[in-house]
Coordinates of C-alpha atoms and ligand atoms in Angstrom, one line a residue:
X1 CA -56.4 -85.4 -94.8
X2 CA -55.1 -89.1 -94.0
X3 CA -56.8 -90.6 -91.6
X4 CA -56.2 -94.2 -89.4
X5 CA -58.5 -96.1 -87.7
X6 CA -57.3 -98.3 -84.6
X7 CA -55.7 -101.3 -86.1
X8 CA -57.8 -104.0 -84.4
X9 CA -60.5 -101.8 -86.0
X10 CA -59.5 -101.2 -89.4
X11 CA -60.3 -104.2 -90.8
X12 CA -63.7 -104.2 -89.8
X13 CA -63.8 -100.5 -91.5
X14 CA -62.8 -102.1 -94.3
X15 CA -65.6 -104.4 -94.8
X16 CA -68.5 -102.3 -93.9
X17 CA -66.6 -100.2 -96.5
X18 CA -67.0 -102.9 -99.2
X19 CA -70.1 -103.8 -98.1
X20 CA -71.2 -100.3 -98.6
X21 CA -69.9 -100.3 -102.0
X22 CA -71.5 -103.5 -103.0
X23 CA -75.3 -102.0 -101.6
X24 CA -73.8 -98.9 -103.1
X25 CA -74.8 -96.6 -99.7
X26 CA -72.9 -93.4 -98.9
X27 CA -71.4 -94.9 -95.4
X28 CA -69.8 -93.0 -93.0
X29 CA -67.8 -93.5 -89.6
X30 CA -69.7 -90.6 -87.2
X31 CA -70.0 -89.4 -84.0
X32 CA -68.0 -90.0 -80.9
X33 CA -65.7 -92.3 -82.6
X34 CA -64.1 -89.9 -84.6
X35 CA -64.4 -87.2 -82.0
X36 CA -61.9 -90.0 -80.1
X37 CA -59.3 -90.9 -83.0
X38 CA -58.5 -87.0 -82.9
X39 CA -58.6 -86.7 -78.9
X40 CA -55.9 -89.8 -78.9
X41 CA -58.5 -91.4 -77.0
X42 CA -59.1 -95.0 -77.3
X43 CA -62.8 -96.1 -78.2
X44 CA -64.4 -99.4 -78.2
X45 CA -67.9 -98.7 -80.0
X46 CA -68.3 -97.9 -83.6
X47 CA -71.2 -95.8 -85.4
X48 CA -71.9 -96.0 -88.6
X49 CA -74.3 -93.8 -90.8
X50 CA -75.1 -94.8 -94.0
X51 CA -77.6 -92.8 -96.6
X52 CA -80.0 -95.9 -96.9
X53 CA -81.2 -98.7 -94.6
X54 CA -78.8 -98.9 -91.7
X55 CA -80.3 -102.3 -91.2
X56 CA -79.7 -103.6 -94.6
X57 CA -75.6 -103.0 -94.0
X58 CA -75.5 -104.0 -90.8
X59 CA -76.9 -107.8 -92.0
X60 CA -74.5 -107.8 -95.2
X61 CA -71.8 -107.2 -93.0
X62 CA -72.8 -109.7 -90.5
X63 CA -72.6 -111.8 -93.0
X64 CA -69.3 -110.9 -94.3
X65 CA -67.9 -111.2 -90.8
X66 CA -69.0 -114.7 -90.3
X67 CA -69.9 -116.9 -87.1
X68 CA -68.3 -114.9 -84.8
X69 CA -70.4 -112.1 -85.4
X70 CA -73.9 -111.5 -83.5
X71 CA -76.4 -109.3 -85.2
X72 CA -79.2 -107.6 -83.2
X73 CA -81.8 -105.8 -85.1
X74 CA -84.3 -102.7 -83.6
X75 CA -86.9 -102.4 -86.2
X76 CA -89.0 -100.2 -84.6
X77 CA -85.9 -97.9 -84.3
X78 CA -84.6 -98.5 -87.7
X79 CA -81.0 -99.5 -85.9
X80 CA -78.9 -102.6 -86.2
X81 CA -75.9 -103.6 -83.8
X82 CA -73.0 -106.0 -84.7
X83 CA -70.9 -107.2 -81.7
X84 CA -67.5 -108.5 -83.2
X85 CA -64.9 -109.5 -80.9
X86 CA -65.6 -107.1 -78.3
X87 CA -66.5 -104.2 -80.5
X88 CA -70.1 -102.8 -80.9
X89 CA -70.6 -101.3 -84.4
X90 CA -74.1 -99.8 -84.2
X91 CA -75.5 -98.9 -87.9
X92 CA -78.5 -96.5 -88.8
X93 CA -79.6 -95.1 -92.0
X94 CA -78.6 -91.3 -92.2
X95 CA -82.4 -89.0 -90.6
X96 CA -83.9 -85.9 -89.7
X97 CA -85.3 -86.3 -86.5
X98 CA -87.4 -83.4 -84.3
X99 CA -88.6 -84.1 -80.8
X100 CA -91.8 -83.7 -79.4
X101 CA -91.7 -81.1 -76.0
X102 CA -93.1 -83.4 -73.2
X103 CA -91.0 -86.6 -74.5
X104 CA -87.4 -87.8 -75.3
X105 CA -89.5 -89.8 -78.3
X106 CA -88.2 -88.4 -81.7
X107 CA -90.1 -87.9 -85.0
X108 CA -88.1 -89.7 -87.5
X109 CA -87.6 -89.5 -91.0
X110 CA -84.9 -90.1 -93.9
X111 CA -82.6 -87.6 -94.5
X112 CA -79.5 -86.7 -96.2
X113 CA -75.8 -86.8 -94.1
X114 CA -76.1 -83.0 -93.1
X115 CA -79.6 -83.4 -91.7
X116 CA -78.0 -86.4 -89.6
X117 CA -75.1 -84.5 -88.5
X118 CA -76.8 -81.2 -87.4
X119 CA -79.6 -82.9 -84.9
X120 CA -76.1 -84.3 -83.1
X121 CA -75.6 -82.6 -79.8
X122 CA -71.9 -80.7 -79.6
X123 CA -69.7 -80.2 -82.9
X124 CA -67.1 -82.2 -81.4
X125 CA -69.5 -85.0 -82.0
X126 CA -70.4 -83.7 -85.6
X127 CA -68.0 -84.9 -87.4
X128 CA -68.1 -87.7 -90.6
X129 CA -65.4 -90.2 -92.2
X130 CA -66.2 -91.3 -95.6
X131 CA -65.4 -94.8 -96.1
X132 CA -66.5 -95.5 -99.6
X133 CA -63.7 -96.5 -101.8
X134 CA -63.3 -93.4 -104.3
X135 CA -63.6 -90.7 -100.8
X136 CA -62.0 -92.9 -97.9
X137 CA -60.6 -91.4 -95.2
X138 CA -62.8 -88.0 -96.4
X139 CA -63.1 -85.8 -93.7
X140 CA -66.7 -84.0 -93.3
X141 CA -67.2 -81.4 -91.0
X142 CA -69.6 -78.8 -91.7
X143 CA -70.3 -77.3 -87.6
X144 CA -66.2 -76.8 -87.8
X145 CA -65.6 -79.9 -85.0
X146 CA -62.0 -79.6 -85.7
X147 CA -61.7 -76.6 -84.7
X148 CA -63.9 -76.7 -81.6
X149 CA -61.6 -79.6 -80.5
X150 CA -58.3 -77.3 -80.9
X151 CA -60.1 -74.9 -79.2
X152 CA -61.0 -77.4 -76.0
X153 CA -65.1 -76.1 -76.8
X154 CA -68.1 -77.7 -76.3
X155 CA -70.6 -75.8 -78.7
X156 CA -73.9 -76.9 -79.8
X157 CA -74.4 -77.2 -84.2
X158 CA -77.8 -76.2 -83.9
X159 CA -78.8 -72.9 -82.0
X160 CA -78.4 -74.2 -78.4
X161 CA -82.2 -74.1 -77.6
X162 CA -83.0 -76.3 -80.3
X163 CA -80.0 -78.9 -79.2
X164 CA -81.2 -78.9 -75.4
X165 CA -85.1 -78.9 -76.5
X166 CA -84.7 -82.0 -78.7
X167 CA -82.8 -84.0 -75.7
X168 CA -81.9 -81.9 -72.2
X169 CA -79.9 -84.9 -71.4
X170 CA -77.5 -83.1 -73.4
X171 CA -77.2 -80.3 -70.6
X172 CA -75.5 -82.9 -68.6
X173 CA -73.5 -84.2 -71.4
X174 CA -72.0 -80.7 -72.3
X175 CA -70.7 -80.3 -68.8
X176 CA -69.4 -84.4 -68.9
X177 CA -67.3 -83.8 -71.9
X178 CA -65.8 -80.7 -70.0
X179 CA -65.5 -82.3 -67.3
X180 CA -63.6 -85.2 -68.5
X181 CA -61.8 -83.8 -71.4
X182 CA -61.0 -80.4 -69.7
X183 CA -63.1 -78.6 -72.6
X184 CA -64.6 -75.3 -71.8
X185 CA -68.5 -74.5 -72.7
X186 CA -68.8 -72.1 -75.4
X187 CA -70.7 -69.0 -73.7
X188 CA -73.6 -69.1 -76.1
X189 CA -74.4 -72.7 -75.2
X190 CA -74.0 -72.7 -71.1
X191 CA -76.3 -70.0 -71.5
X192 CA -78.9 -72.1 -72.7
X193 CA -77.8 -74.5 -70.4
X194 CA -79.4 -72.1 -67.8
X195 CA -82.3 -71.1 -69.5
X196 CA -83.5 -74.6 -70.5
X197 CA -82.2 -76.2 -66.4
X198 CA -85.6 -77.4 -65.8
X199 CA -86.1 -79.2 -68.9
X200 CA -84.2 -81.9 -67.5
X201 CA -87.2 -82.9 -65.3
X202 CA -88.6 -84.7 -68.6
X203 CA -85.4 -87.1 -68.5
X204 CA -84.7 -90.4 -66.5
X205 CA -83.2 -90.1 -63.1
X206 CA -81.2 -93.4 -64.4
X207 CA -79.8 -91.2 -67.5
X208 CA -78.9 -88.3 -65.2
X209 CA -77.2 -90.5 -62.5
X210 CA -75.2 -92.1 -65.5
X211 CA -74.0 -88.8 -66.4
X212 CA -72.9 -88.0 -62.8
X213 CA -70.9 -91.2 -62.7
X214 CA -69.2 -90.0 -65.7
X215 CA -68.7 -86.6 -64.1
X216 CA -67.4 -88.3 -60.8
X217 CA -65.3 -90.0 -62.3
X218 CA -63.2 -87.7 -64.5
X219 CA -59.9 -86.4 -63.3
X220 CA -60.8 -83.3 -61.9
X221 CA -64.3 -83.9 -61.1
X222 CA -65.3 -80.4 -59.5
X223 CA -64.9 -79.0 -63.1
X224 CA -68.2 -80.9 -63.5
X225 CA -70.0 -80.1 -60.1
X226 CA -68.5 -76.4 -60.0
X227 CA -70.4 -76.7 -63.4
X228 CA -73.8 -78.1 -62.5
X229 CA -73.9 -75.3 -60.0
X230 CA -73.2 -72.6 -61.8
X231 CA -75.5 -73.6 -64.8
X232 CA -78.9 -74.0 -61.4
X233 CA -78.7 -77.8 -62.2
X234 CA -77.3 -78.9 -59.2
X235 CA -79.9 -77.3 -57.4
X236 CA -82.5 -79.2 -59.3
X237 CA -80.9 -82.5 -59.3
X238 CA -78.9 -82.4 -55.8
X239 CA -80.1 -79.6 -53.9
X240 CA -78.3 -80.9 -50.6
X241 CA -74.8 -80.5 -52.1
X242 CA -76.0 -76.6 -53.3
X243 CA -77.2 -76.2 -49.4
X244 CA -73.4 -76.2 -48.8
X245 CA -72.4 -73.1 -50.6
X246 CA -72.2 -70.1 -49.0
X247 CA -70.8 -68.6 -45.8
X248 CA -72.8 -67.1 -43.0
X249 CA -71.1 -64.5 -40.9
X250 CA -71.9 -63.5 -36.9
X251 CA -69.8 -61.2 -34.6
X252 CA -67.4 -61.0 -36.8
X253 CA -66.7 -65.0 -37.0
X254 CA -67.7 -67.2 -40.4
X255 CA -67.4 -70.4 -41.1
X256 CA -65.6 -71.8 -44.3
X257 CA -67.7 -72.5 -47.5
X258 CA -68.8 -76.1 -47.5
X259 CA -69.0 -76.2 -51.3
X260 CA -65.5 -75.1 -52.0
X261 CA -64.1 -77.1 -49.2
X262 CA -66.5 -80.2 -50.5
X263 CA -65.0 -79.4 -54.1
X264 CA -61.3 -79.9 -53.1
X265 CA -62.3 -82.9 -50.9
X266 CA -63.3 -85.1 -53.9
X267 CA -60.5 -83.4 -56.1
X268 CA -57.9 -84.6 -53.5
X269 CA -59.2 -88.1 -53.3
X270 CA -59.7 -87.7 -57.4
X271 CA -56.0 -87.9 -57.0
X272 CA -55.5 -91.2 -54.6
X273 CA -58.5 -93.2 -56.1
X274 CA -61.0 -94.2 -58.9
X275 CA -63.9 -96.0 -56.7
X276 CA -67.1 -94.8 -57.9
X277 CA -68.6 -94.9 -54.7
X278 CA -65.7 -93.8 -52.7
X279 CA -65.7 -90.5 -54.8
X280 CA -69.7 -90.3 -54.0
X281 CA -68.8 -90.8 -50.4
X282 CA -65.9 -88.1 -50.5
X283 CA -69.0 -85.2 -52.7
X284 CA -71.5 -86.1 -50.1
X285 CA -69.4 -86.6 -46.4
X286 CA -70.2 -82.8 -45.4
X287 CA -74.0 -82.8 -46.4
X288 CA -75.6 -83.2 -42.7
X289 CA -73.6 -79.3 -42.3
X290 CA -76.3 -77.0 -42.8
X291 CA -78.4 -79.0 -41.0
X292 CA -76.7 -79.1 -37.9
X293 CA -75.0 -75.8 -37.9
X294 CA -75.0 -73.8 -34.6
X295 CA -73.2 -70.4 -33.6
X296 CA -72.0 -70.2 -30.2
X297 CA -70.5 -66.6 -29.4
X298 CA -67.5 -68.8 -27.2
X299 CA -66.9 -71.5 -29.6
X300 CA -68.1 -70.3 -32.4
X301 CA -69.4 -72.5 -35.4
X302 CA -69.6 -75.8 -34.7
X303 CA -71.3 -78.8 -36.7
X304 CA -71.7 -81.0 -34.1
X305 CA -73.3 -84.6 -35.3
X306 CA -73.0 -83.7 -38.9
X307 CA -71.5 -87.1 -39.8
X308 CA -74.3 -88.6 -38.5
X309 CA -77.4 -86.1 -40.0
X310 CA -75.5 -86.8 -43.1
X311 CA -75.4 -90.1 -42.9
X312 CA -79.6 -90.0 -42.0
X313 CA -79.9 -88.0 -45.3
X314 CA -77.9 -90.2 -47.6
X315 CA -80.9 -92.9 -48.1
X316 CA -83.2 -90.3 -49.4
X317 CA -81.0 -89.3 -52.2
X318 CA -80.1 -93.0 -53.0
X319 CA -83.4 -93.5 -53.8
X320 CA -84.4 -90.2 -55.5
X321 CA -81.7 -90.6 -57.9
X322 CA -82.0 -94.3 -58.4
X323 CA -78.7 -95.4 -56.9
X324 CA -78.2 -98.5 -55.7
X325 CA -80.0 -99.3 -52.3
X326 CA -77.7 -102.2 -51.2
X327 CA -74.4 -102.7 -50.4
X328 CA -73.5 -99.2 -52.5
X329 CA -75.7 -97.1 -49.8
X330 CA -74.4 -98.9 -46.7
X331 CA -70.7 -98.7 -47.6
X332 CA -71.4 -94.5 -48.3
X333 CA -73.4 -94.4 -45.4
X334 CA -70.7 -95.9 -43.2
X335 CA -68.1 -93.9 -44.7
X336 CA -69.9 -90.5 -44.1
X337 CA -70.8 -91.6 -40.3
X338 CA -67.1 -92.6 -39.4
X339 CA -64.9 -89.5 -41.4
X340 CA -64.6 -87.5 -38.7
X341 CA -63.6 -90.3 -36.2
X342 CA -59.8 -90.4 -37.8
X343 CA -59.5 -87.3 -37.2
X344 CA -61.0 -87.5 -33.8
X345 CA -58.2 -90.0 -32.5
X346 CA -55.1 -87.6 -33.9
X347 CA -56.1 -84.9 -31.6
X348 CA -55.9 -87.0 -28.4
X349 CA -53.9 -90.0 -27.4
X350 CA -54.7 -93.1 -30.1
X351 CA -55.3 -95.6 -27.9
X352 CA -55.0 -99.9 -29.0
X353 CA -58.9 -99.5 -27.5
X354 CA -59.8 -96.6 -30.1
X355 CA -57.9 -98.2 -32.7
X356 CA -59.4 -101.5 -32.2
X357 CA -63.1 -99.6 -32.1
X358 CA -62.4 -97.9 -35.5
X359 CA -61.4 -101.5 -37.1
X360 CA -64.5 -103.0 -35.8
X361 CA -66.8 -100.3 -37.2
X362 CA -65.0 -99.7 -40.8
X363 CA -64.4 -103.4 -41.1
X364 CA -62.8 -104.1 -44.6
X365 CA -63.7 -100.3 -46.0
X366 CA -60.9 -99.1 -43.0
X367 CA -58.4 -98.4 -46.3
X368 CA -60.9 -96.5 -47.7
X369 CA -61.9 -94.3 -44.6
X370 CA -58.5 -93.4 -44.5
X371 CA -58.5 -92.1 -47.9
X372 CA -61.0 -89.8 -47.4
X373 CA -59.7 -88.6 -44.1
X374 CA -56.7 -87.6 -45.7
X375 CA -58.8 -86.5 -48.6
X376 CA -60.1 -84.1 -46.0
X377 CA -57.6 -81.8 -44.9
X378 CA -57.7 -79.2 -46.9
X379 CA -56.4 -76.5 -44.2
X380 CA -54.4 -73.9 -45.9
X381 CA -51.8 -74.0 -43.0
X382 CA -49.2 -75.3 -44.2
X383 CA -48.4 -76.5 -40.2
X384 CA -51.7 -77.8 -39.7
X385 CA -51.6 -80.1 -42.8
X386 CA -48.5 -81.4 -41.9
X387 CA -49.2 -82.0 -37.9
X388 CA -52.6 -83.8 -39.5
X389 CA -50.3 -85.4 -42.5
X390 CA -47.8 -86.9 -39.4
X391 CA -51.0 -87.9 -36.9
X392 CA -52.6 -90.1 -39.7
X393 CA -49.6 -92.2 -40.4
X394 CA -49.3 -92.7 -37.0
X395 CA -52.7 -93.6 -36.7
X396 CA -52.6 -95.9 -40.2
X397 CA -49.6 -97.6 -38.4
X398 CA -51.1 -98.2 -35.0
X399 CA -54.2 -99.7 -37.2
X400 CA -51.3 -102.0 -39.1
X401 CA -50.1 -103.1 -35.8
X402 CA -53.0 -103.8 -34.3
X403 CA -54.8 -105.5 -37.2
X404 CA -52.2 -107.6 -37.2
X405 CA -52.0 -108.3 -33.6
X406 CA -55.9 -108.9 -32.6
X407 CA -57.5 -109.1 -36.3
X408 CA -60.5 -107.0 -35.5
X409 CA -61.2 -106.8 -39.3
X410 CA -64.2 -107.8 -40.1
X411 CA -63.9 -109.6 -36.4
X412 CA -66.4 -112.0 -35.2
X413 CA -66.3 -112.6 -31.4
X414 CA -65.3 -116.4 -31.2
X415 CA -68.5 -117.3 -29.1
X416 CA -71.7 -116.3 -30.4
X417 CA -74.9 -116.2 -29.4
X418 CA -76.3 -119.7 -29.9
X419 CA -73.4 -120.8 -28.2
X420 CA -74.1 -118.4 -25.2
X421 CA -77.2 -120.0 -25.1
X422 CA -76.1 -123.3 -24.8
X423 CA -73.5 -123.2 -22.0
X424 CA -75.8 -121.3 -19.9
X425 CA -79.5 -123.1 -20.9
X426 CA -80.6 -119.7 -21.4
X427 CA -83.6 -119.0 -24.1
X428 CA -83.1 -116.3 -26.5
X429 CA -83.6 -112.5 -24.7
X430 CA -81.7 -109.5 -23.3
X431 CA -79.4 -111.4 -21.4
X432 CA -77.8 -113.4 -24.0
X433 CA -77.4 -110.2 -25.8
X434 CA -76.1 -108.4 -23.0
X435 CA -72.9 -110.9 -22.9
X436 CA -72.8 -110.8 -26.1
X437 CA -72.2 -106.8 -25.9
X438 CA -70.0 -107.5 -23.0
X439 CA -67.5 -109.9 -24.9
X440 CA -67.7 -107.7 -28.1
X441 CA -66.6 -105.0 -25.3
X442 CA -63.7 -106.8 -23.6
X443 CA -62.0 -107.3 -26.9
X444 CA -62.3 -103.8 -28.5
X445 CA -61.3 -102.9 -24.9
X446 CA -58.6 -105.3 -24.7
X447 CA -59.5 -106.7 -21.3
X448 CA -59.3 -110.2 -23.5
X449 CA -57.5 -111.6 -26.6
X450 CA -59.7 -112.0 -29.4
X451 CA -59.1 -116.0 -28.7
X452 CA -61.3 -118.9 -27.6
X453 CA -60.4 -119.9 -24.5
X454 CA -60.2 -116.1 -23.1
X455 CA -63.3 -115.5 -24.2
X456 CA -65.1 -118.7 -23.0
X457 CA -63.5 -117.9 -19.4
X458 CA -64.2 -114.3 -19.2
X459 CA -68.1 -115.1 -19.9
X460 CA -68.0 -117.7 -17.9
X461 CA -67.0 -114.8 -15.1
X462 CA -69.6 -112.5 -16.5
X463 CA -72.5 -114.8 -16.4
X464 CA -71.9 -115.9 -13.0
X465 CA -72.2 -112.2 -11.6
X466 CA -75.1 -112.9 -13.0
X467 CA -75.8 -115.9 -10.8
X468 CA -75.8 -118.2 -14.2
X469 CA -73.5 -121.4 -14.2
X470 CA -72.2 -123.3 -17.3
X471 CA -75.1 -126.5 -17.9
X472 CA -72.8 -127.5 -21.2
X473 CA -69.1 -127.1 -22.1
X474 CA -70.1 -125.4 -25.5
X475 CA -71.5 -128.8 -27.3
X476 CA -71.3 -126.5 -30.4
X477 CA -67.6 -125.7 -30.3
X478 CA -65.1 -128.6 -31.1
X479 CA -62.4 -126.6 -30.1
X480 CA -60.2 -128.1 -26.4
X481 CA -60.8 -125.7 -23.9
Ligands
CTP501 N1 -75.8 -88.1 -79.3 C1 -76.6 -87.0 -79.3 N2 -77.4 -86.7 -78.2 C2 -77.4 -87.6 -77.1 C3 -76.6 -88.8 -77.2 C4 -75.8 -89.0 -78.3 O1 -76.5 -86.2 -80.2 N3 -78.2 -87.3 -76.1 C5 -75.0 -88.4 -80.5 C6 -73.6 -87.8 -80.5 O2 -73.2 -87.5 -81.8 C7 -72.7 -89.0 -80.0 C8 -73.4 -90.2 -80.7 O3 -74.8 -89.8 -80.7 O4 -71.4 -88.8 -80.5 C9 -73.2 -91.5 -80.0 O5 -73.7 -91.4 -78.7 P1 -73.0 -92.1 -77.4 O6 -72.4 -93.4 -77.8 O7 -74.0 -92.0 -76.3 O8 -71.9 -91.0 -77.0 P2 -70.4 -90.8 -77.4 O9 -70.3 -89.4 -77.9 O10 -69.9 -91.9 -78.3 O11 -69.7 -90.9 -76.0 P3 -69.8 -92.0 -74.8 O12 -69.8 -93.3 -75.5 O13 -68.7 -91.6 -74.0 O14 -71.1 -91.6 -74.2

């Protein structure tokens, strides 16, 4: 069999090749690379395995590839990497490698190209290009990685317990590569996958959340989560999403299954947008349900304040799985607290005052917020999805309007409080903040123009009920009033 390499990459093949020829090493191209040439898919990072020092190559072809090549070397690992032009060739010496049970820390030792091959997790990933001169192009594939991939299977080479003993990071890799190739797991190896679940305690929450990212982000991401669940690792890793499955029944009246419902949510919004943390908001926007679910025999279920439990639990999570705590957290948080509010203002009358409220509090994350709304509605009444479909472009065109009228955005009232302060000799304390509340107020409210001048008169008005007069004209405002 033929085989090409990308063409910005081939002649970088070619000199590790002659290099290899020159040290006389048995080199091969391995691993995910070749997994991507025959899955069409483009790949940036190169490994190479050679029968010998992978250290050794990696500095002769350094050298061949000249200034603009930077060579990092991990002794203690026995690695090398070559960054060339944007591409990361990562070179080791082929090994045998067994893992102790209470670490990720491998016992390493030389080995031939099959012992190298069959301590690689899934037999997609197995398989070896021989670039010496007299085999080039040679195709090795001794777990049958070519067929796994025609097949759309993710198998382990090994026996499956072996695979998930050595690493269980691999657990969450098997269901990745489903998930974002649309493979199926071979039945023998999601087995294991369940048996060895709560292996993956030995592993970095930082590994795991890297692996959810992936999963999030692949086209149909429930194929991952439905996954996770169905293999118990969801429960272990985020038992609040599992807390959404199932459907409780009283008088006769359930409630729809939060999982599934959850499941299409992030599939629809899959479809509209690749933000990361837009998709996180769009898995976790229902998670405050069980938590605030109630049965009234009138109304029946209701979930009263779930976007705000939600939003309560969100921090916890963050930190357990070593999110990011800044601006990531807030802009999920605030998403999850305002989804319902959308959807609040179709069912009545959208007033410029509602409107205005929603811009305030979404600020510059409004596009997103509609998003997920939209996201939401997965009714399967075909009516009701249409009257929601019809209330959302009205509301996303009263928002145009309005934004453009009174510039809410991300608004800042046009006196603030050291101003306040000034004009009425006042020293910090409840009442400057009380005007402050009151302007903020009259402008989401419309009683005043989000303008200067309105606003300097209307507090003017306000502070005198209070019996306060104006001492200075605003010294810290250069604008005429
Ligand atoms: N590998 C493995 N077990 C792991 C991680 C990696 O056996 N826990 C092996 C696989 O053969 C994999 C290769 O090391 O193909 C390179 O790993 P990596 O670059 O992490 O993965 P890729 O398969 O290249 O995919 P991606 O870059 O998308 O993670």
């Amino acid at each position: 069999m033929e085989l090409y390499f990308d063409k910005r990459h081939g002649k970088i093949v070619e000199i590790i090749a002659e290099e290899a020829d020159k040290l006389q090493m048995e080199t091969y191209i391995i691993g995910g690379y070749v997994r991507d040439i025959f899955l069409r898919r483009a790949s940036k990072d190169i490994d190479v395995v050679c029968v010998g020092s992978g250290i050794r190559l990696a500095q002769s072809v350094a050298g061949q590839l000249g200034t603009q090549a930077a060579l990092s070397v991990f002794k203690n690992f026995g690695t090398a990497q070559v960054k060339y032009k944007g591409t990361e060739i990562e070179f080791v010496g082929a090994r045998k490698e067994s893992y102790n049970r209470n670490s990720r820390k491998p016992i390493v030792e030389n080995g031939t190209l099959e012992d190298d091959l069959k301590r690689r997790d899934f037999t997609i990933n197995t398989l070896a290009i021989h670039i010496n001169k007299e085999n080039f192009g040679e195709l090795i594939d001794p777990f049958n990685g070519l067929q796994d991939m025609n097949d759309l299977l993710i198998r382990t080479p090994l026996d499956p317990d072996i695979t998930f003993c050595d690493d269980p990071l691999r657990m969450f890799r098997a269901i990745r590569f489903a998930s974002l190739l649309g493979f199926s797991i071979y039945p023998e190896t999601f087995e294991a996958i369940r048996r060895n679940k709560n292996r993956i305690e030995i592993i970095s929450k930082e590994r795991i959340a890297d692996e959810l990212n992936k999963i999030i982000l692949s086209p149909c991401p429930s194929v991952g989560f439905e996954l996770l669940d169905k293999t118990g690792l969801l429960e272990i890793t985020l038992p609040e999403l599992a807390a959404l499955k199932g459907v409780e029944t009283k008088e006769g009246v359930g409630h729809k299954d939060n999982f599934s419902h959850t499941m299409k949510v992030l599939d629809n919004l899959a479809q509209t947008s690749d933000k990361l943390w837009l998709r996180w908001a769009a898995l976790f926007h229902d998670i405050g349900k069980p938590r605030s679910k109630r049965f009234d025999p009138k109304t029946g279920w209701t979930f009263h304040t779930h976007e705000y439990i939600g939003m309560k639990m969100l921090k916890e999570i963050f930190r357990r799985m070593k999110f990011p705590l800044g601006d990531k957290l807030k802009y999920v948080e605030k998403l999850i607290l305002l989804h319902m509010r959308p959807i609040a203002l179709s069912d009545d009358e959208i007033t410029d005052s509602a409107i205005r409220r929603l811009l305030f509090e979404a600020g510059s994350d409004i596009d997103d917020l509609m998003l997920l709304c939209e996201a939401d509605i997965t009714s399967k009444n075909p009516g009701k999805v249409r009257q929601f479909l019809a209330n959302f472009k009205l509301v996303r065109s009263k928002l145009k309007e309005i934004e453009e009228k009174d510039r809410i955005r991300n608004f800042q009232p046009p006196v603030d409080g050291l101003q306040i302060m000034n004009m009425f000799n006042l020293p910090p304390g409840k009442i400057v903040g009380e005007l402050k509340s009151a302007v903020k107020d009259a402008i989401l409210d419309g009683i005043v123009p989000n303008e200067y001048k309105a606003v300097y008169d209307f507090l003017v008005e306000k502070a005198g009920e209070k019996g306060l007069e104006v001492v200075s004209r605003d010294p810290q405002n250069t604008a005429t009033v």
